[in-house]
Short mmCIF file of C-alpha atoms in Angstrom, two decimals:
data_model
loop_
_atom_site.label_atom_id
_atom_site.label_comp_id
_atom_site.label_asym_id
_atom_site.label_seq_id
_atom_site.Cartn_x
_atom_site.Cartn_y
_atom_site.Cartn_z
CA MET I 1 6.18 140.82 201.87
CA THR I 2 5.78 141.99 204.96
CA ASP I 3 7.92 144.84 206.66
CA ARG I 4 7.96 146.16 210.39
CA ALA I 5 11.29 148.22 210.11
CA ASP I 6 9.67 150.81 208.45
CA ASP I 7 7.24 151.69 212.03
CA GLY I 8 10.76 153.15 213.41
CA GLU I 9 13.83 152.15 215.04
CA GLN I 10 12.59 152.32 218.54
CA THR I 11 9.50 150.33 217.94
CA ARG I 12 12.60 147.65 216.92
CA ASP I 13 14.30 149.01 220.06
CA ASP I 14 12.04 147.93 222.18
CA ARG I 15 11.07 144.49 221.00
CA ARG I 16 15.78 144.55 221.26
CA ALA I 17 14.10 144.80 224.93
CA GLU I 18 11.52 142.44 225.43
CA ALA I 19 13.72 139.94 223.71
CA ILE I 20 16.40 140.06 225.99
CA GLU I 21 13.57 139.75 229.07
CA VAL I 22 12.44 136.71 227.27
CA LEU I 23 16.01 135.50 227.30
CA GLU I 24 16.57 136.26 231.25
CA ALA I 25 13.42 134.82 232.42
CA ASN I 26 13.80 131.96 230.41
CA ARG I 27 17.46 131.05 231.97
CA ARG I 28 18.15 128.94 234.34
CA ASP I 29 21.69 127.60 236.10
CA GLY I 30 23.47 127.74 232.62
CA TYR I 31 21.01 127.39 230.08
CA THR I 32 18.14 128.79 229.70
CA VAL I 33 14.32 126.79 228.87
CA PRO I 34 13.35 126.81 226.44
CA SER I 35 9.43 127.74 227.34
CA GLU I 36 8.77 127.86 230.79
CA THR I 37 5.28 126.20 230.71
CA LEU I 38 5.61 123.12 227.52
CA TYR I 39 9.43 122.30 228.06
CA PRO I 40 11.52 123.60 231.29
CA PHE I 41 14.28 122.03 230.16
CA GLN I 42 17.34 122.69 228.56
CA TRP I 43 17.27 121.54 224.88
CA ASN I 44 20.21 120.67 222.67
CA TRP I 45 19.73 122.57 219.62
CA ASP I 46 17.67 124.82 220.94
CA SER I 47 20.67 126.24 224.07
CA ALA I 48 22.75 126.46 220.68
CA PHE I 49 19.91 129.12 219.09
CA ILE I 50 19.86 130.89 222.52
CA ALA I 51 24.24 130.65 222.21
CA VAL I 52 23.11 132.24 219.04
CA GLY I 53 21.34 135.60 219.79
CA LEU I 54 22.99 135.78 223.47
CA ALA I 55 26.37 136.20 221.52
CA GLY I 56 25.76 139.72 220.32
CA VAL I 57 24.51 140.98 223.80
CA ASP I 58 25.23 138.46 226.86
CA PRO I 59 28.60 136.36 225.92
CA ALA I 60 29.38 135.38 228.97
CA ALA I 61 25.74 134.09 229.29
CA ALA I 62 26.16 132.77 225.58
CA ALA I 63 29.80 130.71 226.05
CA ARG I 64 27.97 129.13 229.56
CA GLU I 65 25.24 127.78 227.62
CA VAL I 66 27.70 126.05 225.47
CA GLU I 67 29.01 124.71 228.18
CA THR I 68 26.54 123.54 230.11
CA LEU I 69 25.13 121.51 227.62
CA LEU I 70 28.03 120.80 226.42
CA SER I 71 28.79 118.97 230.32
CA ALA I 72 26.00 116.52 229.70
CA THR I 73 28.46 114.67 226.72
CA TRP I 74 28.05 110.89 227.51
CA PRO I 75 31.25 109.19 227.53
CA ASN I 76 30.37 108.02 223.98
CA GLY I 77 30.58 111.34 223.15
CA LEU I 78 26.27 111.56 222.25
CA LEU I 79 24.88 114.94 222.98
CA PRO I 80 21.39 114.89 224.55
CA GLN I 81 18.00 115.99 222.86
CA ILE I 82 16.46 117.11 226.73
CA VAL I 83 18.95 117.23 230.06
CA PHE I 84 17.31 117.26 232.81
CA TRP I 85 18.99 119.68 235.45
CA ALA I 86 15.70 119.99 237.36
CA ASP I 87 13.02 118.19 238.76
CA ALA I 88 11.28 116.96 236.35
CA GLU I 89 7.98 115.63 238.77
CA GLY I 90 4.84 115.56 235.99
CA TYR I 91 6.69 116.01 232.25
CA PHE I 92 6.24 113.25 229.60
CA PRO I 93 8.32 111.88 229.15
CA GLY I 94 10.32 112.81 231.71
CA PRO I 95 14.41 110.89 233.33
CA ASP I 96 12.52 108.20 235.05
CA GLU I 97 10.40 107.16 231.27
CA TRP I 98 14.39 107.37 229.01
CA ASP I 99 16.34 105.69 232.83
CA ALA I 100 19.69 107.62 230.81
CA GLY I 101 22.94 109.97 231.17
CA PHE I 102 25.68 109.49 233.10
CA ASP I 103 27.05 109.69 236.51
CA ASP I 104 24.35 112.18 238.34
CA VAL I 105 23.21 113.46 235.34
CA GLU I 106 19.89 112.62 233.38
CA THR I 107 19.05 112.95 230.35
CA SER I 108 17.41 111.83 226.86
CA GLY I 109 18.67 108.99 225.02
CA ILE I 110 18.56 110.51 221.58
CA SER I 111 20.45 113.64 219.86
CA GLN I 112 19.32 116.94 217.48
CA PRO I 113 21.44 118.50 214.87
CA PRO I 114 24.43 119.45 216.36
CA VAL I 115 24.21 123.13 215.76
CA VAL I 116 26.15 123.52 218.81
CA ALA I 117 29.31 123.47 216.88
CA THR I 118 27.78 126.61 215.34
CA ALA I 119 27.11 128.40 217.96
CA ALA I 120 30.34 126.95 219.13
CA ARG I 121 32.41 129.48 216.77
CA ARG I 122 29.88 132.30 216.90
CA VAL I 123 30.69 132.22 220.36
CA TYR I 124 34.80 132.03 220.26
CA GLU I 125 34.45 134.48 217.15
CA THR I 126 32.68 137.31 218.97
CA THR I 127 34.65 137.05 222.05
CA GLY I 128 38.15 136.29 221.34
CA ASP I 129 38.18 133.98 223.72
CA ASP I 130 40.92 130.85 223.82
CA ASP I 131 40.32 129.27 226.21
CA PHE I 132 37.00 129.08 226.30
CA ARG I 133 37.10 127.84 222.82
CA ASP I 134 40.21 124.93 224.04
CA ARG I 135 37.60 124.04 226.53
CA VAL I 136 35.10 123.29 223.78
CA LEU I 137 37.12 121.76 221.63
CA ASP I 138 37.40 118.14 222.94
CA PRO I 139 34.13 117.81 223.99
CA LEU I 140 33.04 119.40 219.88
CA ASP I 141 35.53 116.64 218.78
CA ARG I 142 33.40 113.64 220.23
CA HIS I 143 30.44 114.61 220.07
CA LEU I 144 31.10 114.62 216.07
CA SER I 145 33.49 111.81 215.82
CA TRP I 146 30.11 109.97 217.50
CA TRP I 147 27.71 111.11 214.50
CA ARG I 148 30.64 109.34 212.46
CA ARG I 149 31.14 106.25 213.99
CA GLU I 150 28.22 104.84 215.35
CA ARG I 151 25.13 106.81 213.09
CA SER I 152 27.52 106.78 209.78
CA THR I 153 28.90 103.81 207.39
CA ASP I 154 29.65 106.55 204.52
CA GLY I 155 29.94 109.99 205.57
CA VAL I 156 25.54 111.13 205.32
CA VAL I 157 24.89 110.26 209.19
CA TYR I 158 21.05 108.76 210.27
CA THR I 159 18.75 110.05 213.08
CA ARG I 160 16.91 107.05 214.17
CA HIS I 161 13.67 109.78 216.37
CA PRO I 162 11.53 111.10 215.04
CA TRP I 163 12.23 113.82 218.34
CA GLU I 164 15.87 113.28 217.89
CA THR I 165 15.69 115.34 214.47
CA GLY I 166 13.86 118.60 215.92
CA MET I 167 11.55 118.51 212.49
CA ASP I 168 8.81 116.21 214.34
CA ASP I 169 5.84 115.26 213.56
CA SER I 170 7.36 116.04 210.03
CA PRO I 171 4.86 114.58 207.11
CA ALA I 172 8.65 113.23 205.81
CA TRP I 173 8.69 110.59 208.54
CA ARG I 174 4.67 109.39 207.62
CA LEU I 175 6.29 106.38 205.46
CA PRO I 176 8.85 105.03 208.32
CA LEU I 177 6.42 105.56 210.72
CA GLU I 178 3.77 103.93 209.81
CA ARG I 179 5.87 100.45 208.44
CA PHE I 180 5.39 98.88 212.27
CA ASP I 181 2.69 98.89 215.13
CA PRO I 182 3.72 100.39 217.75
CA GLY I 183 2.01 97.70 220.31
CA ASP I 184 -0.06 98.48 223.95
CA VAL I 185 1.36 101.52 224.79
CA ALA I 186 0.35 102.98 227.78
CA TYR I 187 1.78 107.06 228.37
CA GLU I 188 -0.26 110.43 229.06
CA ARG I 189 0.53 112.96 227.63
CA ALA I 190 2.40 115.63 229.68
CA ASP I 191 1.93 118.19 226.09
CA ARG I 192 -1.02 119.00 225.80
CA LYS I 193 -1.35 122.32 228.00
CA SER I 194 -5.18 124.02 226.49
CA ALA I 195 -7.77 122.49 223.59
CA GLU I 196 -6.02 125.48 221.37
CA LEU I 197 -2.53 123.92 221.60
CA ALA I 198 -3.51 120.53 221.96
CA ASP I 199 -4.70 120.74 217.91
CA GLN I 200 -1.92 121.66 217.03
CA ARG I 201 0.30 119.35 218.95
CA PRO I 202 0.89 115.60 216.91
CA THR I 203 -1.39 113.11 216.97
CA ASP I 204 -1.52 110.88 219.35
CA TRP I 205 -0.71 108.23 216.40
CA ASP I 206 2.13 109.51 215.93
CA TYR I 207 3.04 109.77 219.49
CA ASP I 208 2.17 106.44 220.40
CA ARG I 209 5.32 105.49 217.45
CA TYR I 210 7.68 108.16 219.35
CA VAL I 211 7.25 105.55 222.73
CA ALA I 212 7.19 103.14 221.20
CA LEU I 213 10.86 103.92 220.15
CA LEU I 214 11.91 105.50 222.77
CA ARG I 215 11.29 102.37 225.46
CA GLN I 216 12.58 99.94 222.24
CA GLY I 217 16.74 102.34 222.73
CA ARG I 218 15.54 102.02 226.61
CA GLU I 219 15.20 99.26 226.56
CA ALA I 220 18.36 98.38 224.19
CA GLU I 221 20.35 100.81 226.46
CA TRP I 222 20.35 102.67 224.43
CA ASP I 223 23.38 100.73 222.54
CA GLU I 224 22.90 101.74 218.90
CA SER I 225 25.20 98.53 217.86
CA VAL I 226 21.42 96.86 219.04
CA LEU I 227 19.10 99.59 217.47
CA ARG I 228 21.36 99.99 214.16
CA GLY I 229 20.31 96.26 213.05
CA THR I 230 16.18 96.88 215.35
CA CYS I 231 15.58 100.19 214.90
CA PRO I 232 12.54 99.96 212.48
CA PHE I 233 12.98 104.39 212.74
CA ARG I 234 16.38 105.04 210.58
CA VAL I 235 16.82 108.31 208.03
CA GLU I 236 18.86 109.63 206.54
CA ASP I 237 17.67 113.56 207.30
CA VAL I 238 18.21 116.26 205.20
CA LEU I 239 17.94 118.98 207.68
CA THR I 240 20.25 116.58 210.41
CA ASN I 241 22.79 116.23 207.34
CA SER I 242 22.81 120.35 206.71
CA VAL I 243 24.03 120.19 209.98
CA TYR I 244 26.42 118.12 210.77
CA VAL I 245 28.47 119.08 207.34
CA ARG I 246 28.63 122.61 208.55
CA ALA I 247 29.42 121.99 212.18
CA CYS I 248 32.51 120.25 211.08
CA GLU I 249 33.40 123.30 209.07
CA ASP I 250 33.20 124.73 211.91
CA LEU I 251 34.96 122.93 213.90
CA ALA I 252 37.90 122.80 211.97
CA ALA I 253 37.83 126.46 212.32
CA LEU I 254 37.92 126.48 216.05
CA TYR I 255 41.13 123.72 215.46
CA ALA I 256 42.61 125.79 212.69
CA SER I 257 42.43 128.83 215.25
CA ALA I 258 44.12 126.69 217.47
CA GLY I 259 47.30 126.10 215.52
CA GLU I 260 45.55 122.42 215.27
CA ASP I 261 46.08 122.34 211.28
CA ALA I 262 45.54 118.33 211.16
CA SER I 263 43.07 118.29 213.12
CA ALA I 264 41.18 121.10 211.20
CA GLU I 265 42.22 119.47 207.51
CA ARG I 266 40.70 115.92 209.18
CA TRP I 267 37.05 117.41 209.51
CA ARG I 268 37.48 119.82 206.95
CA GLU I 269 37.37 116.59 204.77
CA GLN I 270 34.11 115.11 206.47
CA ALA I 271 32.62 118.00 205.27
CA GLU I 272 33.26 117.21 202.04
CA GLU I 273 32.63 113.44 202.56
CA THR I 274 29.37 114.51 203.53
CA ARG I 275 28.91 116.71 200.82
CA GLU I 276 29.11 114.64 198.30
CA GLY I 277 27.15 111.79 200.59
CA MET I 278 24.22 113.78 200.20
CA ARG I 279 23.89 115.23 196.97
CA GLU I 280 25.17 111.64 195.34
CA ARG I 281 21.72 110.55 197.59
CA LEU I 282 19.77 113.63 199.01
CA TRP I 283 19.03 114.75 195.92
CA SER I 284 15.60 115.15 194.50
CA ASP I 285 15.51 116.44 190.64
CA ASP I 286 11.98 116.12 190.16
CA LEU I 287 11.16 118.09 193.54
CA GLY I 288 14.02 120.57 193.10
CA LEU I 289 14.98 119.85 196.31
CA PHE I 290 17.14 117.89 199.16
CA VAL I 291 14.88 114.88 200.77
CA SER I 292 15.27 112.82 203.95
CA TYR I 293 15.95 108.76 203.08
CA ASP I 294 15.12 105.56 204.36
CA ARG I 295 17.67 103.95 205.58
CA VAL I 296 15.65 100.70 205.78
CA THR I 297 13.44 100.61 202.76
CA ASP I 298 15.91 102.44 201.13
CA GLU I 299 13.83 104.72 199.22
CA GLN I 300 14.36 108.84 199.20
CA LEU I 301 11.82 110.07 201.33
CA LEU I 302 9.49 112.62 198.79
CA GLU I 303 8.35 115.25 200.53
CA PRO I 304 8.61 118.87 200.35
CA THR I 305 10.00 120.34 203.53
CA VAL I 306 11.81 123.08 204.48
CA ALA I 307 14.77 120.84 205.90
CA GLY I 308 14.82 119.91 201.91
CA LEU I 309 16.05 124.50 201.67
CA VAL I 310 18.45 123.60 204.85
CA PRO I 311 21.79 122.61 203.00
CA VAL I 312 22.46 125.68 201.91
CA PHE I 313 23.76 125.96 204.81
CA GLY I 314 26.18 123.37 204.85
CA GLY I 315 27.57 124.63 200.97
CA VAL I 316 26.31 121.48 200.03
CA PRO I 317 24.07 121.78 196.40
CA THR I 318 26.05 121.86 193.73
CA ALA I 319 25.76 124.94 191.01
CA ALA I 320 23.23 123.16 188.75
CA GLN I 321 21.83 122.19 192.48
CA PHE I 322 21.23 125.52 193.59
CA GLU I 323 19.96 126.89 190.81
CA ARG I 324 16.51 124.34 190.81
CA LEU I 325 16.71 124.07 194.64
CA HIS I 326 16.15 128.81 194.31
CA GLU I 327 13.51 128.03 192.60
CA THR I 328 11.63 125.95 194.76
CA LEU I 329 12.00 128.48 197.64
CA THR I 330 10.80 130.95 194.90
CA THR I 331 8.57 128.62 193.71
CA ASP I 332 6.62 127.22 196.39
CA PHE I 333 7.84 128.01 199.99
CA PHE I 334 7.32 132.06 199.00
CA ALA I 335 4.12 131.29 198.12
CA PHE I 336 2.74 132.76 200.76
CA GLU I 337 2.75 136.37 203.14
CA TYR I 338 5.38 134.26 205.56
CA ALA I 339 7.99 132.81 204.02
CA ALA I 340 9.09 130.17 204.54
CA PRO I 341 6.79 127.39 205.54
CA SER I 342 8.11 124.28 206.98
CA TYR I 343 5.76 122.14 204.76
CA VAL I 344 4.52 123.08 201.69
CA GLY I 345 3.20 119.69 200.19
CA ASP I 346 -0.80 117.87 200.49
CA ASP I 347 -1.46 117.26 203.58
CA PHE I 348 -0.03 121.65 204.38
CA ALA I 349 -1.19 122.41 208.36
CA PRO I 350 -0.33 125.94 208.24
CA ASP I 351 -0.77 125.25 212.13
CA ARG I 352 0.45 122.05 213.04
CA TYR I 353 3.53 121.93 214.11
CA TRP I 354 5.97 121.54 211.76
CA ARG I 355 2.96 120.59 209.25
CA GLY I 356 3.43 124.24 207.87
CA PRO I 357 4.33 126.98 210.35
CA VAL I 358 6.98 129.23 209.96
CA TRP I 359 9.24 128.89 212.24
CA MET I 360 12.15 131.28 213.47
CA ASN I 361 15.22 128.83 213.96
CA THR I 362 15.30 127.12 210.18
CA ASN I 363 14.49 130.48 208.70
CA TRP I 364 18.25 131.77 210.34
CA LEU I 365 20.09 128.37 209.03
CA LEU I 366 18.56 129.17 206.00
CA GLU I 367 18.15 133.22 205.34
CA ARG I 368 22.34 132.01 206.48
CA GLY I 369 22.78 129.59 204.33
CA LEU I 370 21.44 132.10 200.99
CA ARG I 371 24.15 134.62 202.53
CA ARG I 372 26.89 131.01 201.59
CA TYR I 373 25.21 131.13 197.73
CA ASP I 374 24.68 135.10 197.51
CA ALA I 375 21.28 134.67 197.16
CA THR I 376 20.74 137.93 198.97
CA ASP I 377 17.89 139.04 197.26
CA ALA I 378 16.17 135.82 199.27
CA ALA I 379 17.65 136.53 202.17
CA ASP I 380 16.65 139.73 202.35
CA ARG I 381 13.28 138.08 202.22
CA VAL I 382 13.16 135.84 204.45
CA ARG I 383 15.08 137.09 206.83
CA ALA I 384 11.65 140.36 207.28
CA ASP I 385 9.54 138.59 207.53
CA SER I 386 10.48 136.98 209.77
CA LEU I 387 11.46 140.42 212.00
CA ALA I 388 8.04 141.31 210.94
CA LEU I 389 6.16 138.15 212.38
CA CYS I 390 8.54 138.85 216.16
CA ASP I 391 7.36 142.68 215.27
CA ARG I 392 3.60 142.06 215.01
CA GLU I 393 2.82 138.41 217.21
CA GLY I 394 6.28 138.66 220.13
CA PHE I 395 8.17 135.03 220.32
CA ARG I 396 5.98 132.85 219.34
CA GLU I 397 7.54 128.97 219.46
CA TYR I 398 6.29 129.59 216.11
CA PHE I 399 3.71 131.26 213.20
CA ASN I 400 0.81 131.08 210.90
CA PRO I 401 2.50 131.80 206.62
CA ARG I 402 -0.52 132.85 205.78
CA SER I 403 -2.16 135.29 208.23
CA GLY I 404 0.77 135.66 210.19
CA ALA I 405 -1.13 134.13 213.39
CA GLY I 406 1.39 133.25 216.23
CA ARG I 407 1.33 129.67 217.44
CA GLY I 408 1.88 127.03 219.89
CA SER I 409 3.86 128.33 222.87
CA ASP I 410 4.58 132.37 224.01
CA ASP I 411 7.82 133.66 225.36
CA PHE I 412 10.08 131.48 223.08
CA ALA I 413 13.54 131.51 224.07
CA TRP I 414 15.05 130.90 220.72
CA SER I 415 12.51 133.04 218.73
CA ALA I 416 13.60 135.97 220.99
CA ALA I 417 17.15 134.69 220.30
CA LEU I 418 17.75 134.46 216.95
CA TYR I 419 15.95 137.77 216.54
CA LEU I 420 18.46 139.53 218.80
CA ALA I 421 20.67 137.68 215.84
CA TRP I 422 19.17 139.41 213.03
CA THR I 423 18.88 142.53 214.50
CA GLY I 424 22.01 142.98 215.98
CA GLU I 425 24.71 145.35 213.97
CA SER I 426 26.89 142.27 212.42
CA GLN I 427 24.94 139.99 210.49
CA ARG I 428 27.08 137.24 210.88
#
């Protein structure tokens, strides 16, 4: 394990100052873009992770980040993956491609893991601002209710696009994507800014299917009652469900702080219902971790991804499951210079997006969850490796777990924000 903490507090303080500078440079009117060069709009779970980090250094900006995102909640409760607050000319897929949103708010037509509830709770507990809490309760409730109403039959929620999972080109999606022919989909990609970056991004084979799924949703006018019976990608993503469980808990805590006990109990019960479903359907004893589930073919997607460790964030594993999961973590995911790679299976690619690199956001979810299970040594390893990567390479989008080399976009907002969260005085 590599740890840069012994290089001195001045180095750590300097890096914190740089993190704040990255966030300020990426700040727009009420929100923060993930990356000026690659992701120039507001992204759902990016803003949530950014608010987590901002809460300790600029709580007013953190609160505004959350509220700006929630202001884009659709009338039906969907909180979109992307909000196009600015001109999107030249970006693909832009608002014309999606043809989604409401009133004058242009958005994508899919969501992302609801980290926003966790961010909102963190902001509230940092500030004690009852007015902020009261403003966010309704949109958070509507959004989590949307997941339960539109994307679940028994408490375990499903996603219908790889982009919606956040882990876009994870090998876990290979089988669901192989199952359908995207047909002739003409488009021009805008995510390849250089030859080096192109080699790290999803392939055209993947992108054809991403675009085909997008256009199917657009043709259905984003009507979930139509898409739940026709969309060829309907996957109970283990990471989304893990975050959803925690979101239900966090919303319950916010309601409890407001004295709304009945609402708090309702969301506690929802969290437990989803936990039980995950323990039963998403656990793989063979792999020793949780996996996603294909609702179309009724089968587990048996790929060893970091998402399979993240259920600790929501308190999902039983004691026996956690014992096996911890063994898998230390044996397979800690078998690298830097933890925790996003994938450790046969198609491991240390520089390619979600097929092997270390990401700060999944490390944060994992580290927080490990502390919930009192796995202090493992949590310390994840935290120390995360800080070492940023100390060494700066705030890159993702990192090679063998060499530590930074990859993807630079000046990446959630890497900077989570560095601030990890190095702050309070380890929540």
